PDB file of C-alpha atoms in Angstrom:
ATOM      1  CA  GLN A 783       1.729  -2.310 -25.832  1.00  0.00           C
ATOM      2  CA  VAL A 784       1.093  -1.099 -22.290  1.00  0.00           C
ATOM      3  CA  GLN A 785       1.416   2.568 -21.564  1.00  0.00           C
ATOM      4  CA  LEU A 786       2.216   3.692 -18.068  1.00  0.00           C
ATOM      5  CA  HIS A 787       2.319   7.139 -16.415  1.00  0.00           C
ATOM      6  CA  GLU A 788       3.454   7.850 -12.897  1.00  0.00           C
ATOM      7  CA  SER A 789       2.563  10.903 -10.844  1.00  0.00           C
ATOM      8  CA  GLY A 790       2.729  12.044  -7.203  1.00  0.00           C
ATOM      9  CA  GLY A 791       6.449  12.416  -6.602  1.00  0.00           C
ATOM     10  CA  GLY A 792       7.904  15.431  -4.900  1.00  0.00           C
ATOM     11  CA  SER A 793      10.154  16.795  -2.171  1.00  0.00           C
ATOM     12  CA  VAL A 794       9.231  16.226   1.448  1.00  0.00           C
ATOM     13  CA  GLU A 795      10.865  16.118   4.891  1.00  0.00           C
ATOM     14  CA  ALA A 796      11.619  12.990   6.810  1.00  0.00           C
ATOM     15  CA  GLY A 797       8.514  11.526   8.467  1.00  0.00           C
ATOM     16  CA  GLU A 798       6.096  12.956   5.926  1.00  0.00           C
ATOM     17  CA  SER A 799       4.027  11.067   3.372  1.00  0.00           C
ATOM     18  CA  LEU A 800       3.529  10.875  -0.422  1.00  0.00           C
ATOM     19  CA  ARG A 801       1.165   8.932  -2.593  1.00  0.00           C
ATOM     20  CA  LEU A 802       2.349   7.792  -6.004  1.00  0.00           C
ATOM     21  CA  SER A 803      -0.072   6.833  -8.744  1.00  0.00           C
ATOM     22  CA  CYS A 804       0.478   4.815 -11.857  1.00  0.00           C
ATOM     23  CA  GLU A 805      -2.175   5.026 -14.575  1.00  0.00           C
ATOM     24  CA  PHE A 806      -1.899   2.256 -17.116  1.00  0.00           C
ATOM     25  CA  SER A 807      -3.683   1.390 -20.400  1.00  0.00           C
ATOM     26  CA  SER A 808      -4.042  -2.292 -19.553  1.00  0.00           C
ATOM     27  CA  SER A 809      -2.370  -4.927 -17.446  1.00  0.00           C
ATOM     28  CA  ARG A 810      -3.427  -8.360 -16.511  1.00  0.00           C
ATOM     29  CA  TYR A 811      -0.604  -9.659 -14.460  1.00  0.00           C
ATOM     30  CA  CYS A 812       1.667  -8.604 -11.630  1.00  0.00           C
ATOM     31  CA  MET A 813       2.526  -4.909 -11.407  1.00  0.00           C
ATOM     32  CA  ALA A 814       5.259  -3.400  -9.264  1.00  0.00           C
ATOM     33  CA  TRP A 815       6.953  -0.272  -8.070  1.00  0.00           C
ATOM     34  CA  PHE A 816      10.699  -0.077  -8.391  1.00  0.00           C
ATOM     35  CA  ARG A 817      13.102   2.618  -7.350  1.00  0.00           C
ATOM     36  CA  GLN A 818      16.618   3.640  -8.360  1.00  0.00           C
ATOM     37  CA  ALA A 819      18.913   5.977  -6.528  1.00  0.00           C
ATOM     38  CA  PRO A 820      21.957   7.519  -8.173  1.00  0.00           C
ATOM     39  CA  GLY A 821      24.746   4.996  -8.399  1.00  0.00           C
ATOM     40  CA  LYS A 822      22.595   2.162  -7.218  1.00  0.00           C
ATOM     41  CA  GLU A 823      20.791  -0.712  -8.981  1.00  0.00           C
ATOM     42  CA  ARG A 824      17.043  -0.603  -9.502  1.00  0.00           C
ATOM     43  CA  GLU A 825      15.293  -2.395  -6.681  1.00  0.00           C
ATOM     44  CA  GLY A 826      11.807  -3.749  -6.213  1.00  0.00           C
ATOM     45  CA  VAL A 827       9.836  -1.804  -3.596  1.00  0.00           C
ATOM     46  CA  ALA A 828       6.385  -3.293  -3.775  1.00  0.00           C
ATOM     47  CA  ALA A 829       4.420  -5.581  -6.083  1.00  0.00           C
ATOM     48  CA  ILE A 830       0.846  -6.643  -6.418  1.00  0.00           C
ATOM     49  CA  SER A 831      -0.722  -9.513  -8.278  1.00  0.00           C
ATOM     50  CA  GLY A 832      -3.088  -9.280 -11.217  1.00  0.00           C
ATOM     51  CA  ALA A 833      -6.240  -9.351  -9.099  1.00  0.00           C
ATOM     52  CA  GLY A 834      -4.707  -7.501  -6.243  1.00  0.00           C
ATOM     53  CA  GLY A 835      -4.977 -10.400  -3.811  1.00  0.00           C
ATOM     54  CA  SER A 836      -1.233 -10.803  -3.174  1.00  0.00           C
ATOM     55  CA  THR A 837       1.376  -8.208  -2.353  1.00  0.00           C
ATOM     56  CA  TYR A 838       5.101  -8.042  -1.797  1.00  0.00           C
ATOM     57  CA  TYR A 839       7.166  -5.423  -0.020  1.00  0.00           C
ATOM     58  CA  ALA A 840      10.908  -4.987   0.326  1.00  0.00           C
ATOM     59  CA  ASP A 841      12.077  -5.337   3.942  1.00  0.00           C
ATOM     60  CA  SER A 842      13.168  -1.656   3.926  1.00  0.00           C
ATOM     61  CA  VAL A 843       9.590  -0.405   3.313  1.00  0.00           C
ATOM     62  CA  LYS A 844       7.489  -2.957   5.197  1.00  0.00           C
ATOM     63  CA  GLY A 845       5.077  -1.294   7.570  1.00  0.00           C
ATOM     64  CA  ARG A 846       5.550   2.127   5.860  1.00  0.00           C
ATOM     65  CA  PHE A 847       4.435   1.588   2.280  1.00  0.00           C
ATOM     66  CA  THR A 848       1.180   0.205   0.902  1.00  0.00           C
ATOM     67  CA  VAL A 849       0.513  -0.799  -2.649  1.00  0.00           C
ATOM     68  CA  SER A 850      -3.049  -0.813  -3.996  1.00  0.00           C
ATOM     69  CA  ARG A 851      -4.531  -1.691  -7.396  1.00  0.00           C
ATOM     70  CA  TYR A 852      -7.775  -0.382  -8.740  1.00  0.00           C
ATOM     71  CA  VAL A 853      -8.885  -2.587 -11.626  1.00  0.00           C
ATOM     72  CA  VAL A 854     -11.813  -0.426 -12.742  1.00  0.00           C
ATOM     73  CA  LYS A 855      -9.669   2.663 -12.944  1.00  0.00           C
ATOM     74  CA  ASN A 856      -6.605   0.955 -14.322  1.00  0.00           C
ATOM     75  CA  GLN A 857      -4.531   2.502 -11.568  1.00  0.00           C
ATOM     76  CA  MET A 858      -1.963   1.349  -9.071  1.00  0.00           C
ATOM     77  CA  ASP A 859      -0.963   3.467  -6.094  1.00  0.00           C
ATOM     78  CA  LEU A 860       1.835   3.440  -3.609  1.00  0.00           C
ATOM     79  CA  GLN A 861       1.112   5.097  -0.277  1.00  0.00           C
ATOM     80  CA  MET A 862       4.374   6.007   1.343  1.00  0.00           C
ATOM     81  CA  ASN A 863       4.323   6.967   5.019  1.00  0.00           C
ATOM     82  CA  GLY A 864       7.173   7.777   7.381  1.00  0.00           C
ATOM     83  CA  LEU A 865       9.479   8.620   4.553  1.00  0.00           C
ATOM     84  CA  LEU A 866      13.211   8.470   5.204  1.00  0.00           C
ATOM     85  CA  PRO A 867      16.122  10.121   3.462  1.00  0.00           C
ATOM     86  CA  GLU A 868      17.165   6.711   2.134  1.00  0.00           C
ATOM     87  CA  ASP A 869      13.879   6.525   0.306  1.00  0.00           C
ATOM     88  CA  THR A 870      15.063   9.236  -2.034  1.00  0.00           C
ATOM     89  CA  ALA A 871      15.133   7.801  -5.605  1.00  0.00           C
ATOM     90  CA  MET A 872      13.406   7.829  -8.970  1.00  0.00           C
ATOM     91  CA  TYR A 873      10.319   5.609  -8.635  1.00  0.00           C
ATOM     92  CA  TYR A 874       9.089   3.578 -11.585  1.00  0.00           C
ATOM     93  CA  CYS A 875       5.894   1.706 -12.272  1.00  0.00           C
ATOM     94  CA  ALA A 876       6.198  -1.563 -14.100  1.00  0.00           C
ATOM     95  CA  ALA A 877       3.518  -3.760 -15.695  1.00  0.00           C
ATOM     96  CA  GLU A 878       2.980  -7.151 -17.285  1.00  0.00           C
ATOM     97  CA  GLY A 879       5.150  -9.086 -14.877  1.00  0.00           C
ATOM     98  CA  PRO A 880       4.720 -12.739 -14.086  1.00  0.00           C
ATOM     99  CA  ARG A 881       1.299 -14.436 -13.646  1.00  0.00           C
ATOM    100  CA  GLY A 882       2.037 -14.795  -9.973  1.00  0.00           C
ATOM    101  CA  MET A 883       4.355 -12.417  -8.148  1.00  0.00           C
ATOM    102  CA  GLY A 884       7.628 -10.801  -9.065  1.00  0.00           C
ATOM    103  CA  TRP A 885       9.932  -8.062  -7.958  1.00  0.00           C
ATOM    104  CA  VAL A 886      12.906  -8.386 -10.255  1.00  0.00           C
ATOM    105  CA  PRO A 887      13.230  -5.772 -13.043  1.00  0.00           C
ATOM    106  CA  GLY A 888      13.822  -8.432 -15.746  1.00  0.00           C
ATOM    107  CA  MET A 889      10.392  -9.906 -14.997  1.00  0.00           C
ATOM    108  CA  PHE A 890       8.503  -6.885 -16.240  1.00  0.00           C
ATOM    109  CA  ASN A 891       7.854  -5.874 -19.870  1.00  0.00           C
ATOM    110  CA  TYR A 892       6.671  -2.267 -19.650  1.00  0.00           C
ATOM    111  CA  TRP A 893       7.889   0.684 -17.639  1.00  0.00           C
ATOM    112  CA  GLY A 894       6.903   4.230 -16.912  1.00  0.00           C
ATOM    113  CA  GLN A 895       9.178   7.206 -17.167  1.00  0.00           C
ATOM    114  CA  GLY A 896       9.520   7.514 -13.421  1.00  0.00           C
ATOM    115  CA  THR A 897       8.671  10.093 -10.794  1.00  0.00           C
ATOM    116  CA  GLN A 898      11.267  11.593  -8.422  1.00  0.00           C
ATOM    117  CA  VAL A 899      10.931  11.308  -4.658  1.00  0.00           C
ATOM    118  CA  THR A 900      13.307  13.364  -2.542  1.00  0.00           C
ATOM    119  CA  VAL A 901      13.254  13.162   1.238  1.00  0.00           C
ATOM    120  CA  SER A 902      15.316  15.607   3.250  1.00  0.00           C
ATOM    121  CA  SER A 903      16.440  15.040   6.853  1.00  0.00           C
TER     122      SER A 903
END
């Protein structure tokens, strides 16, 4: 059983930054950040491999978001710069994905409760 806890969400204005953190009890494989806006499907935002050597970003966040994984601290962060109103969503941390890389919700076995990010124009 993997326990996950997200933090760092909040309300900001367009162009500002936020840093989300996900503390986890253990995870060997791919981890990822997903987001879900009201009325929309959950989408993969960024993913990072077990050792942190490979990353994936959705086209909508490339160049603005950076995912990092700290093995010693059991923590995964998402640095979000240049936030846009369309980034507004509940953000979820997911763990124990595939051995390689994945960004589809069904690939992950454990989920956090989510942290809300709201960006105003």
